[in-house]
Coordinates of C-alpha atoms in Angstrom, one line a residue:
X3 CA 120.5 29.9 35.0
X4 CA 123.9 29.9 36.9
X5 CA 124.2 27.7 39.9
X6 CA 125.8 30.7 41.9
X7 CA 125.1 34.3 41.4
X8 CA 128.5 36.0 41.3
X9 CA 127.4 38.7 43.7
X10 CA 126.1 36.2 46.2
X11 CA 124.2 37.7 49.2
X12 CA 124.8 41.3 48.2
X13 CA 121.4 42.7 49.1
X14 CA 120.8 43.6 45.4
X15 CA 117.6 41.8 44.0
X16 CA 116.4 38.2 44.5
X17 CA 118.8 35.3 44.2
X18 CA 117.0 32.7 42.1
X19 CA 120.1 30.9 41.0
X20 CA 120.6 27.2 41.4
X21 CA 121.7 27.5 45.1
X22 CA 118.7 29.8 45.9
X23 CA 116.2 27.3 44.3
X24 CA 117.8 24.4 46.3
X25 CA 117.2 26.3 49.5
X26 CA 113.6 27.2 48.6
X27 CA 112.8 23.6 47.6
X28 CA 114.5 22.2 50.7
X29 CA 112.4 24.6 52.9
X30 CA 109.1 23.4 51.4
X31 CA 110.0 19.7 51.5
X32 CA 111.4 19.9 55.0
X33 CA 108.4 21.8 56.3
X34 CA 106.0 19.2 54.9
X35 CA 108.0 16.3 56.3
X36 CA 108.3 18.0 59.7
X37 CA 104.6 18.9 59.9
X38 CA 103.6 15.3 59.0
X39 CA 105.9 13.9 61.7
X40 CA 104.6 16.4 64.3
X41 CA 101.0 15.4 63.4
X42 CA 101.8 11.8 63.9
X43 CA 103.6 12.5 67.2
X44 CA 100.6 14.7 68.4
X45 CA 98.2 11.8 67.8
X46 CA 100.5 9.5 69.9
X47 CA 101.1 12.1 72.6
X48 CA 99.1 10.2 75.3
X49 CA 100.9 6.9 74.7
X50 CA 102.3 5.6 78.0
X51 CA 105.8 5.4 76.6
X52 CA 106.1 9.1 75.7
X53 CA 103.5 10.8 77.8
X54 CA 106.1 11.7 80.4
X55 CA 108.2 13.6 77.8
X56 CA 105.7 16.5 77.6
X57 CA 105.1 16.1 73.9
X58 CA 103.1 19.4 73.6
X59 CA 106.1 21.4 74.8
X60 CA 108.4 19.4 72.6
X61 CA 106.3 20.1 69.5
X62 CA 106.0 23.8 70.5
X63 CA 109.8 24.1 70.7
X64 CA 110.2 22.3 67.4
X65 CA 107.7 24.6 65.6
X66 CA 109.1 27.8 67.1
X67 CA 112.5 26.9 66.0
X68 CA 111.2 25.9 62.6
X69 CA 110.0 29.5 62.0
X70 CA 113.6 30.5 62.4
X71 CA 114.8 27.7 60.2
X72 CA 112.5 28.7 57.3
X73 CA 113.4 32.4 57.6
X74 CA 117.1 31.6 57.5
X75 CA 116.6 29.3 54.4
X76 CA 115.0 32.2 52.4
X77 CA 117.5 34.9 53.4
X78 CA 119.8 34.1 50.4
X79 CA 117.0 33.8 47.8
X80 CA 115.4 37.1 49.0
X81 CA 118.8 38.8 49.1
X82 CA 117.8 42.1 50.5
X83 CA 114.0 41.9 50.6
X84 CA 114.5 40.6 54.1
X85 CA 114.8 43.8 56.3
X86 CA 117.3 44.1 59.1
X87 CA 114.7 44.9 61.8
X88 CA 112.8 41.7 60.9
X89 CA 116.0 39.6 61.4
X90 CA 116.5 41.4 64.7
X91 CA 113.2 40.2 66.0
X92 CA 113.7 36.7 64.8
X93 CA 117.2 36.5 66.4
X94 CA 116.0 38.1 69.6
X95 CA 112.7 36.3 70.0
X96 CA 112.2 33.1 67.9
X97 CA 115.6 31.6 68.3
X98 CA 116.2 32.3 72.0
X99 CA 112.6 31.3 73.0
X100 CA 112.7 28.2 70.8
X101 CA 116.0 27.1 72.4
X102 CA 114.6 27.9 75.9
X103 CA 111.5 25.7 75.3
X104 CA 113.7 23.0 73.9
X105 CA 116.0 23.1 77.0
X106 CA 112.8 23.0 79.2
X107 CA 111.7 19.9 77.4
X108 CA 115.1 18.4 77.7
X109 CA 114.9 19.0 81.5
X110 CA 112.0 16.4 81.6
X111 CA 114.4 13.5 81.8
X112 CA 116.0 14.8 85.0
X113 CA 112.8 15.9 86.6
X114 CA 111.0 12.6 85.9
X115 CA 113.9 10.6 87.1
X116 CA 114.0 12.6 90.4
X117 CA 110.3 12.5 90.8
X118 CA 110.2 8.7 90.5
X119 CA 112.4 8.2 93.4
X120 CA 109.9 9.6 95.9
X121 CA 106.7 7.8 94.8
X122 CA 106.7 5.5 97.8
X123 CA 108.1 7.9 100.4
X124 CA 106.1 11.1 100.0
X125 CA 102.5 12.2 99.5
X126 CA 102.2 12.9 95.8
X127 CA 99.0 14.7 95.1
X128 CA 98.4 18.3 94.4
X129 CA 95.7 20.1 96.5
X130 CA 93.1 22.1 94.7
X131 CA 92.5 25.9 95.4
X132 CA 89.4 27.3 97.0
X133 CA 87.8 30.7 97.3
X134 CA 84.4 32.4 97.4
X135 CA 85.4 35.0 94.9
X136 CA 87.5 34.7 91.7
X137 CA 90.3 36.9 93.3
X138 CA 90.4 34.6 96.3
X139 CA 90.5 31.5 94.1
X140 CA 93.4 32.7 92.0
X141 CA 95.3 34.0 95.0
X142 CA 94.9 30.6 96.8
X143 CA 95.9 28.9 93.5
X144 CA 99.1 30.9 93.4
X145 CA 99.8 30.2 97.1
X146 CA 99.3 26.5 96.6
X147 CA 101.6 26.5 93.6
X148 CA 104.3 28.2 95.6
X149 CA 104.0 25.7 98.4
X150 CA 103.7 22.5 96.4
X151 CA 105.3 23.3 93.1
X152 CA 107.7 20.7 91.8
X153 CA 111.2 21.5 90.4
X154 CA 109.6 21.2 87.0
X155 CA 107.1 24.0 87.8
X156 CA 109.9 26.3 89.1
X157 CA 112.0 25.6 86.0
X158 CA 109.2 26.4 83.7
X159 CA 108.4 29.5 85.6
X160 CA 112.0 30.5 85.3
X161 CA 111.9 30.0 81.6
X162 CA 108.7 32.1 81.3
X163 CA 110.3 34.9 83.3
X164 CA 113.3 34.7 81.1
X165 CA 111.2 34.9 78.0
X166 CA 109.5 38.0 79.3
X167 CA 112.8 39.7 80.2
X168 CA 114.1 38.8 76.7
X169 CA 111.1 40.3 75.0
X170 CA 111.1 43.6 77.1
X171 CA 114.9 43.9 76.6
X172 CA 114.6 43.4 72.8
X173 CA 111.7 45.9 72.6
X174 CA 113.8 48.6 74.5
X175 CA 116.8 48.1 72.2
X176 CA 114.5 48.2 69.1
X177 CA 113.0 51.5 70.3
X178 CA 116.2 53.4 71.2
X179 CA 118.4 52.3 68.2
X180 CA 118.3 54.3 65.0
X181 CA 119.4 51.2 63.1
X182 CA 115.8 50.0 63.2
X183 CA 113.7 53.2 63.2
X184 CA 114.0 57.0 62.8
X185 CA 113.0 58.0 66.4
X186 CA 115.9 56.2 68.3
X187 CA 118.4 58.0 70.5
X188 CA 121.5 55.9 70.0
X189 CA 123.5 54.5 67.1
X190 CA 123.1 55.8 63.5
X191 CA 121.2 54.6 60.4
X192 CA 123.4 52.3 58.3
X193 CA 123.4 49.8 55.4
X194 CA 121.6 46.5 55.4
X195 CA 124.9 44.7 55.8
X196 CA 126.3 46.8 58.6
X197 CA 122.9 46.9 60.3
X198 CA 123.5 43.2 61.2
X199 CA 126.6 44.1 63.3
X200 CA 126.7 46.0 66.6
X201 CA 125.9 45.9 70.3
X202 CA 122.1 45.6 69.5
X203 CA 122.6 41.9 68.8
X204 CA 124.3 41.2 72.2
X205 CA 121.3 40.2 74.2
X206 CA 120.2 37.5 71.8
X207 CA 123.7 36.1 71.8
X208 CA 123.9 36.2 75.6
X209 CA 120.5 34.3 75.8
X210 CA 121.5 31.7 73.4
X211 CA 125.0 31.2 75.0
X212 CA 123.4 30.9 78.4
X213 CA 121.1 28.1 77.3
X214 CA 123.7 26.3 75.1
X215 CA 126.9 26.7 77.1
X216 CA 125.6 26.9 80.7
X217 CA 122.1 25.2 81.0
X218 CA 122.9 22.5 78.4
X219 CA 126.2 21.2 79.9
X220 CA 124.8 21.5 83.4
X221 CA 121.9 19.2 82.4
X222 CA 124.4 16.8 80.8
X223 CA 126.3 16.6 84.1
X224 CA 123.1 16.1 86.1
X225 CA 121.8 13.2 83.9
X226 CA 125.1 11.4 83.5
X227 CA 124.2 8.6 85.8
X228 CA 120.7 7.9 84.3
X229 CA 120.5 4.6 82.4
X230 CA 117.0 4.5 81.0
X231 CA 116.0 1.8 78.5
X232 CA 114.4 4.3 76.1
X233 CA 117.7 5.9 75.1
X234 CA 116.2 9.2 76.4
X235 CA 119.5 10.2 77.9
X236 CA 121.3 9.6 74.6
X237 CA 118.6 11.7 72.8
X238 CA 119.0 14.6 75.3
X239 CA 122.8 14.4 75.0
X240 CA 122.9 14.5 71.2
X241 CA 120.3 17.3 71.0
X242 CA 122.3 19.5 73.5
X243 CA 125.6 18.8 71.8
X244 CA 124.0 19.6 68.4
X245 CA 123.1 23.1 69.6
X246 CA 126.7 24.1 70.7
X247 CA 128.5 25.0 67.5
X248 CA 125.9 27.4 66.1
X249 CA 126.6 30.5 68.3
X250 CA 130.5 30.7 67.9
X251 CA 130.2 30.0 64.1
X252 CA 127.6 32.8 63.8
X253 CA 129.8 35.2 65.7
X254 CA 132.8 34.4 63.6
X255 CA 130.8 34.9 60.4
X256 CA 129.3 38.2 61.5
X257 CA 132.4 39.8 63.0
X258 CA 135.3 38.2 61.1
X259 CA 136.2 39.6 57.6
X260 CA 138.0 36.3 56.8
X261 CA 134.6 34.6 56.3
X262 CA 133.2 37.2 54.0
X263 CA 133.6 34.9 50.9
X264 CA 131.7 32.1 52.6
X265 CA 129.0 34.5 53.9
X266 CA 128.2 35.5 50.3
X267 CA 126.5 32.1 49.8
X268 CA 126.2 30.8 53.3
X269 CA 124.5 33.5 55.4
X270 CA 125.9 33.8 59.0
X271 CA 122.6 32.8 60.5
X272 CA 122.7 29.5 58.5
X273 CA 125.4 28.3 60.8
X274 CA 122.6 27.5 63.2
X275 CA 120.7 25.3 60.8
X276 CA 122.6 22.0 61.1
X277 CA 122.2 22.0 64.9
X278 CA 118.6 23.1 64.8
X279 CA 117.5 20.5 62.3
X280 CA 119.4 17.8 64.2
X281 CA 117.6 18.9 67.4
X282 CA 114.2 18.8 65.7
X283 CA 114.7 15.4 64.1
X284 CA 116.2 13.8 67.2
X285 CA 113.3 15.0 69.4
X286 CA 110.6 13.8 67.1
X287 CA 112.1 10.6 65.6
X288 CA 113.3 9.2 69.0
X289 CA 109.8 9.6 70.5
X290 CA 108.2 8.0 67.4
X291 CA 110.7 5.2 67.5
X292 CA 109.8 4.3 71.1
X293 CA 106.0 4.3 70.2
X294 CA 106.7 2.0 67.3
X295 CA 108.9 -0.3 69.4
X296 CA 106.2 -0.5 72.1
X297 CA 103.4 -1.2 69.6
X298 CA 105.6 -3.8 68.0
X299 CA 106.1 -5.6 71.3
X300 CA 102.4 -5.3 72.1
X301 CA 101.5 -6.9 68.7
X302 CA 104.0 -9.7 69.4
X303 CA 102.3 -10.3 72.8
X304 CA 98.8 -10.3 71.2
X305 CA 100.1 -12.8 68.6
X306 CA 101.6 -15.0 71.4
X307 CA 98.3 -15.0 73.3
X308 CA 96.3 -15.8 70.2
X309 CA 98.6 -18.7 69.4
X310 CA 98.3 -20.0 72.9
X311 CA 94.5 -19.9 72.7
X312 CA 94.7 -21.9 69.4
X313 CA 97.0 -24.5 71.0
X314 CA 94.7 -24.8 73.9
X315 CA 91.7 -25.2 71.7
X316 CA 93.5 -27.9 69.6
X317 CA 94.7 -29.7 72.7
X318 CA 98.4 -29.1 72.1
X319 CA 98.7 -27.8 75.7
X320 CA 96.9 -29.1 78.8
X321 CA 93.3 -28.0 79.5
X322 CA 94.4 -26.4 82.8
X323 CA 97.3 -24.5 81.3
X324 CA 97.2 -20.8 81.4
X325 CA 99.2 -17.9 80.0
X326 CA 99.6 -16.9 83.6
X327 CA 101.8 -19.8 84.2
X328 CA 103.1 -20.7 80.7
X329 CA 106.1 -19.1 79.0
X330 CA 105.3 -17.9 75.4
X331 CA 107.5 -17.4 72.4
X332 CA 107.4 -14.1 70.5
X333 CA 108.9 -13.3 67.2
X334 CA 112.1 -11.3 67.6
X335 CA 111.9 -11.4 71.4
X336 CA 115.1 -13.3 71.7
X337 CA 113.5 -16.0 73.8
X338 CA 110.4 -16.9 75.9
X339 CA 108.3 -14.2 77.5
X340 CA 108.2 -14.5 81.2
X341 CA 104.7 -15.7 82.4
X342 CA 102.4 -13.5 84.3
X343 CA 102.7 -15.7 87.5
X344 CA 106.4 -14.7 87.7
X345 CA 105.4 -11.0 88.0
X346 CA 102.6 -11.8 90.5
X347 CA 105.1 -13.8 92.6
X348 CA 107.4 -10.8 92.4
X349 CA 104.7 -8.4 93.6
X350 CA 103.5 -10.6 96.5
X351 CA 106.0 -13.0 97.9
X352 CA 109.6 -11.8 97.3
X353 CA 110.7 -8.5 98.9
X354 CA 114.1 -8.4 97.3
X355 CA 112.7 -9.1 93.8
X356 CA 110.0 -6.5 94.2
X357 CA 112.5 -3.9 95.3
X358 CA 114.7 -4.7 92.4
X359 CA 111.7 -4.4 90.0
X360 CA 110.6 -1.1 91.6
X361 CA 114.2 0.3 91.3
X362 CA 114.2 -0.8 87.6
X363 CA 110.8 0.9 87.0
X364 CA 111.8 4.2 88.7
X365 CA 115.3 4.5 87.1
X366 CA 115.0 2.8 83.7
X367 CA 111.4 2.8 82.6
X368 CA 110.0 5.7 84.7
X369 CA 106.6 4.2 85.4
X370 CA 107.0 3.5 89.1
X371 CA 103.5 5.0 89.7
X372 CA 102.0 1.9 88.2
X373 CA 103.7 -0.4 90.7
X374 CA 102.6 2.0 93.5
X375 CA 99.1 1.6 92.3
X376 CA 99.2 -2.1 92.2
X377 CA 100.7 -2.1 95.7
X378 CA 98.0 0.3 97.1
X379 CA 95.2 -1.6 95.4
X380 CA 96.3 -5.0 96.8
X381 CA 96.5 -3.5 100.3
X382 CA 93.1 -1.8 99.8
X383 CA 91.4 -5.2 99.1
X384 CA 93.2 -6.8 102.0
X385 CA 92.1 -4.1 104.4
X386 CA 88.6 -4.3 103.1
X387 CA 88.4 -8.0 103.9
X388 CA 90.0 -7.4 107.3
X389 CA 87.6 -4.6 108.3
X390 CA 84.4 -6.4 107.1
X391 CA 85.4 -9.6 108.9
X392 CA 85.1 -7.7 112.2
X393 CA 81.5 -8.5 112.9
X394 CA 80.8 -5.8 115.5
X395 CA 82.0 -2.9 113.3
X396 CA 79.3 -0.6 111.9
X397 CA 78.8 -1.3 108.2
X398 CA 78.3 2.3 107.4
X399 CA 81.4 3.4 109.3
X400 CA 83.5 0.7 107.6
X401 CA 82.2 1.7 104.1
X402 CA 83.0 5.4 104.8
X403 CA 86.5 4.5 106.1
X404 CA 87.3 2.4 103.0
X405 CA 85.7 5.0 100.7
X406 CA 87.9 7.6 102.2
X407 CA 91.0 5.5 101.6
X408 CA 89.9 4.8 98.1
X409 CA 89.6 8.5 97.5
X410 CA 93.2 8.9 98.6
X411 CA 94.3 6.4 96.0
X412 CA 92.2 8.2 93.4
X413 CA 93.7 11.6 94.4
X414 CA 97.3 10.4 94.3
X415 CA 97.5 8.1 91.4
X416 CA 94.4 8.5 89.1
X417 CA 92.9 12.0 88.9
X418 CA 95.0 14.1 86.6
X419 CA 94.1 17.3 88.4
X420 CA 95.8 16.1 91.6
X421 CA 98.0 13.2 90.8
X422 CA 101.6 14.3 89.9
X423 CA 102.2 11.0 88.2
X424 CA 98.7 9.6 87.1
X425 CA 98.6 6.1 85.9
X426 CA 97.6 5.5 82.3
X427 CA 94.3 3.6 82.0
X428 CA 91.7 3.4 79.3
X429 CA 89.2 6.3 79.1
X430 CA 86.2 4.2 79.9
X431 CA 87.8 2.9 83.1
X432 CA 88.9 6.5 84.0
X433 CA 85.4 7.7 83.4
X434 CA 83.9 5.2 85.7
X435 CA 86.3 6.0 88.5
X436 CA 85.6 9.7 88.0
X437 CA 81.9 9.1 88.4
X438 CA 82.6 7.2 91.6
X439 CA 85.2 9.4 93.3
X440 CA 85.5 12.8 91.6
X441 CA 83.0 14.7 93.7
X442 CA 84.5 13.5 96.9
X443 CA 88.0 14.0 95.7
X444 CA 87.3 17.6 94.9
X445 CA 86.1 18.2 98.4
X446 CA 89.0 16.4 100.0
X447 CA 91.6 18.1 97.8
X448 CA 90.2 21.6 98.5
X449 CA 89.9 21.2 102.2
X450 CA 93.0 19.2 103.1
X451 CA 96.6 20.0 102.4
X452 CA 98.7 17.5 100.5
X453 CA 100.2 15.8 103.6
X454 CA 100.2 12.1 104.7
X455 CA 97.2 11.1 106.8
X456 CA 97.8 9.1 110.0
X457 CA 101.5 8.8 109.2
X458 CA 100.8 7.1 105.9
X459 CA 102.1 7.8 102.4
X460 CA 98.7 7.4 100.7
X461 CA 96.6 5.0 102.7
X462 CA 96.6 4.6 106.5
X463 CA 97.4 0.9 106.6
X464 CA 100.7 1.4 104.8
X465 CA 103.8 0.3 106.7
X466 CA 106.7 2.8 106.4
X467 CA 109.5 1.2 104.3
X468 CA 112.4 2.0 102.2
X469 CA 111.7 0.9 98.7
X470 CA 115.3 0.2 98.0
X471 CA 116.1 -1.6 101.3
X472 CA 117.7 -5.0 100.9
X473 CA 115.2 -6.9 103.1
X474 CA 113.2 -10.0 102.4
X475 CA 109.9 -9.1 104.2
X476 CA 108.2 -6.6 101.8
X477 CA 104.8 -5.4 103.3
X478 CA 102.9 -6.8 100.3
X479 CA 100.7 -9.9 101.0
X480 CA 99.2 -12.4 98.5
X481 CA 97.0 -10.7 96.0
X482 CA 94.0 -11.5 93.9
X483 CA 95.5 -13.2 90.9
X484 CA 93.4 -12.7 87.7
X485 CA 94.2 -15.0 84.8
X486 CA 94.6 -13.4 81.4
X487 CA 92.6 -16.3 80.0
X488 CA 89.1 -15.2 79.0
X489 CA 86.5 -16.1 81.6
X490 CA 88.9 -17.7 84.1
X491 CA 90.0 -16.2 87.4
X492 CA 91.2 -17.7 90.7
X493 CA 91.6 -16.1 94.1
X494 CA 94.6 -16.8 96.2
X495 CA 94.4 -14.5 99.2
X496 CA 95.4 -14.9 102.8
X497 CA 94.1 -12.7 105.5
X498 CA 96.6 -10.5 107.3
X499 CA 97.2 -11.0 110.9
X500 CA 95.7 -8.5 113.3
X501 CA 95.4 -8.0 117.0
X502 CA 92.4 -7.0 119.1
X503 CA 93.7 -3.4 119.1
X504 CA 92.9 -3.4 115.4
X505 CA 89.2 -4.0 116.0
X506 CA 88.1 -0.4 115.7
X507 CA 87.4 2.1 112.9
X508 CA 88.7 5.6 113.5
X509 CA 87.8 8.6 111.4
X510 CA 89.6 12.0 111.7
X511 CA 87.2 14.5 113.2
X512 CA 88.3 17.2 110.8
X513 CA 88.0 15.1 107.7
X514 CA 85.6 16.9 105.3
X515 CA 84.2 13.6 104.0
X516 CA 82.9 12.4 107.4
X517 CA 79.4 13.3 106.4
X518 CA 79.8 12.4 102.7
X519 CA 77.2 9.9 101.3
X520 CA 79.1 6.9 100.0
X521 CA 77.9 5.9 96.5
X522 CA 75.9 2.7 96.5
X523 CA 78.1 1.4 93.7
X524 CA 81.2 1.6 95.8
X525 CA 82.6 -1.9 96.7
X526 CA 85.7 -4.0 97.1
X527 CA 86.1 -4.4 93.3
X528 CA 86.1 -0.6 92.5
X529 CA 89.6 -0.7 91.3
X530 CA 89.6 -4.1 89.6
X531 CA 89.4 -2.9 86.0
X532 CA 92.2 -0.4 86.5
X533 CA 94.2 -3.0 88.3
X534 CA 93.8 -5.5 85.5
X535 CA 94.8 -2.9 82.9
X536 CA 97.9 -1.7 84.7
X537 CA 98.9 -5.3 85.7
X538 CA 98.8 -6.4 82.0
X539 CA 100.6 -3.3 80.8
X540 CA 103.4 -3.8 83.4
X541 CA 103.7 -7.5 82.5
X542 CA 103.6 -6.8 78.7
X543 CA 106.8 -4.6 78.6
X544 CA 108.4 -3.3 81.8
X545 CA 108.5 -6.7 83.5
X546 CA 109.9 -8.4 80.4
X547 CA 112.5 -5.7 80.1
X548 CA 113.3 -6.2 83.8
X549 CA 113.8 -9.9 83.4
X550 CA 115.9 -9.4 80.2
X551 CA 118.1 -7.0 82.1
X552 CA 118.5 -9.6 84.9
X553 CA 119.5 -12.3 82.3
X554 CA 121.9 -10.0 80.6
X555 CA 123.5 -9.0 84.0
X556 CA 123.8 -12.7 85.0
X557 CA 125.4 -13.7 81.6
X558 CA 128.0 -10.9 81.9
X559 CA 129.2 -12.0 85.2

């Protein structure tokens, strides 16, 4: 069997020479590898590190593009058994739509970065639609989407509209051209080789060029100042650059006779393959690498905690020592892990430090919603103690007021139907909070627009503040400090100052929850489990990365 058929891709019988077999084997092996990686990534799609990347959309883009990759890989071996009209639909639908989905997923970095900047300064929950009939429900749902849609929703709507226009345009060209059928009104029937040239292919090229040479470079310009710790910007940049050479090389191979010799063995459409495969691998492997890195760090932390427990049991450290206050060594960490107490002090007693940490979380780790939740929960517990220390306040009115404020926290930061950036908590904790708040949240979200209550961002006791202001008096007050040691906890809390004008409980007359029956299980500790989970997660990696960044900055000065 010769390695190369002398006729090459001449549309005369199958090409099962050495080169054709290599392409078939590569198509099979690459498909198996890609599907395994996609399966692993799908199982990890809810991991906090990559959840923000919209993994389902990324996998959809990868798989749609993979259909095109496989078809291109079998063009040479089939050598004529692959009809021109089938290639037309693949070039007009699979490739442009795949690249469109890919660019939409790339847009996530910019959208997440922008969205993180407003977590402390805007109301961030999505209202739910209402309606007595199905028509009214969907009409109101569309109206709410138009009023409260994020840039991400608008961008995805634009992509969906573009896909529809692309399909309808391709269908019209297919129907009227005699190259693809016998009932057309323009062009003339021609050979398999000449069929692949002509004006009919222009829309697919325009679509690809628009995404690769307009949307792609524009996105690169917009994300140029982002410096995340996950190398997400680097991944996006490499993926966009990988898609640039394909279109001009395909045009040259199709319309230039000087490349006819090359095209005999390297079909014009194969010029897209290097870029597409690079885009697929970068998207999948970069996400999987971040998951692996995060789990590796979590394993190191667990090892350090276990080692600390052993030392404490053996008497190597003092009996009153705690992981909260003691630095720990972790393998490969490059030094000691900063103790939990340092993060607690950052959250409660140092405005400048907190602002720097918040800025780090919103610009480099993109999990600022977790800090907002810690902030709101601390204030919620302080307000609870303030209100219930006012002896003349009605117990039922106080419980309803605090329940209403707890529902606001649930709406804005926990319930995935309304929270634009929901925190990541274990399913059992989420289930308990759903049981406690979901019925009330559904009423509040349907009957009230997504606007701040009483001049507040989320809760009415919040003080307006610029999260990036260089001031030393952050509105946070001392919090409940829970030790990570099993079975030990200490409370260090001070009551906020208040004047006599604060000694009243006011409820908005129009609030739909005024007559709601507060669950008996609702109490001051309703968010404790979620608080402990989020606090540990923030200490485990984001705060360590923050302190490492500070040390690196100090050493470079």
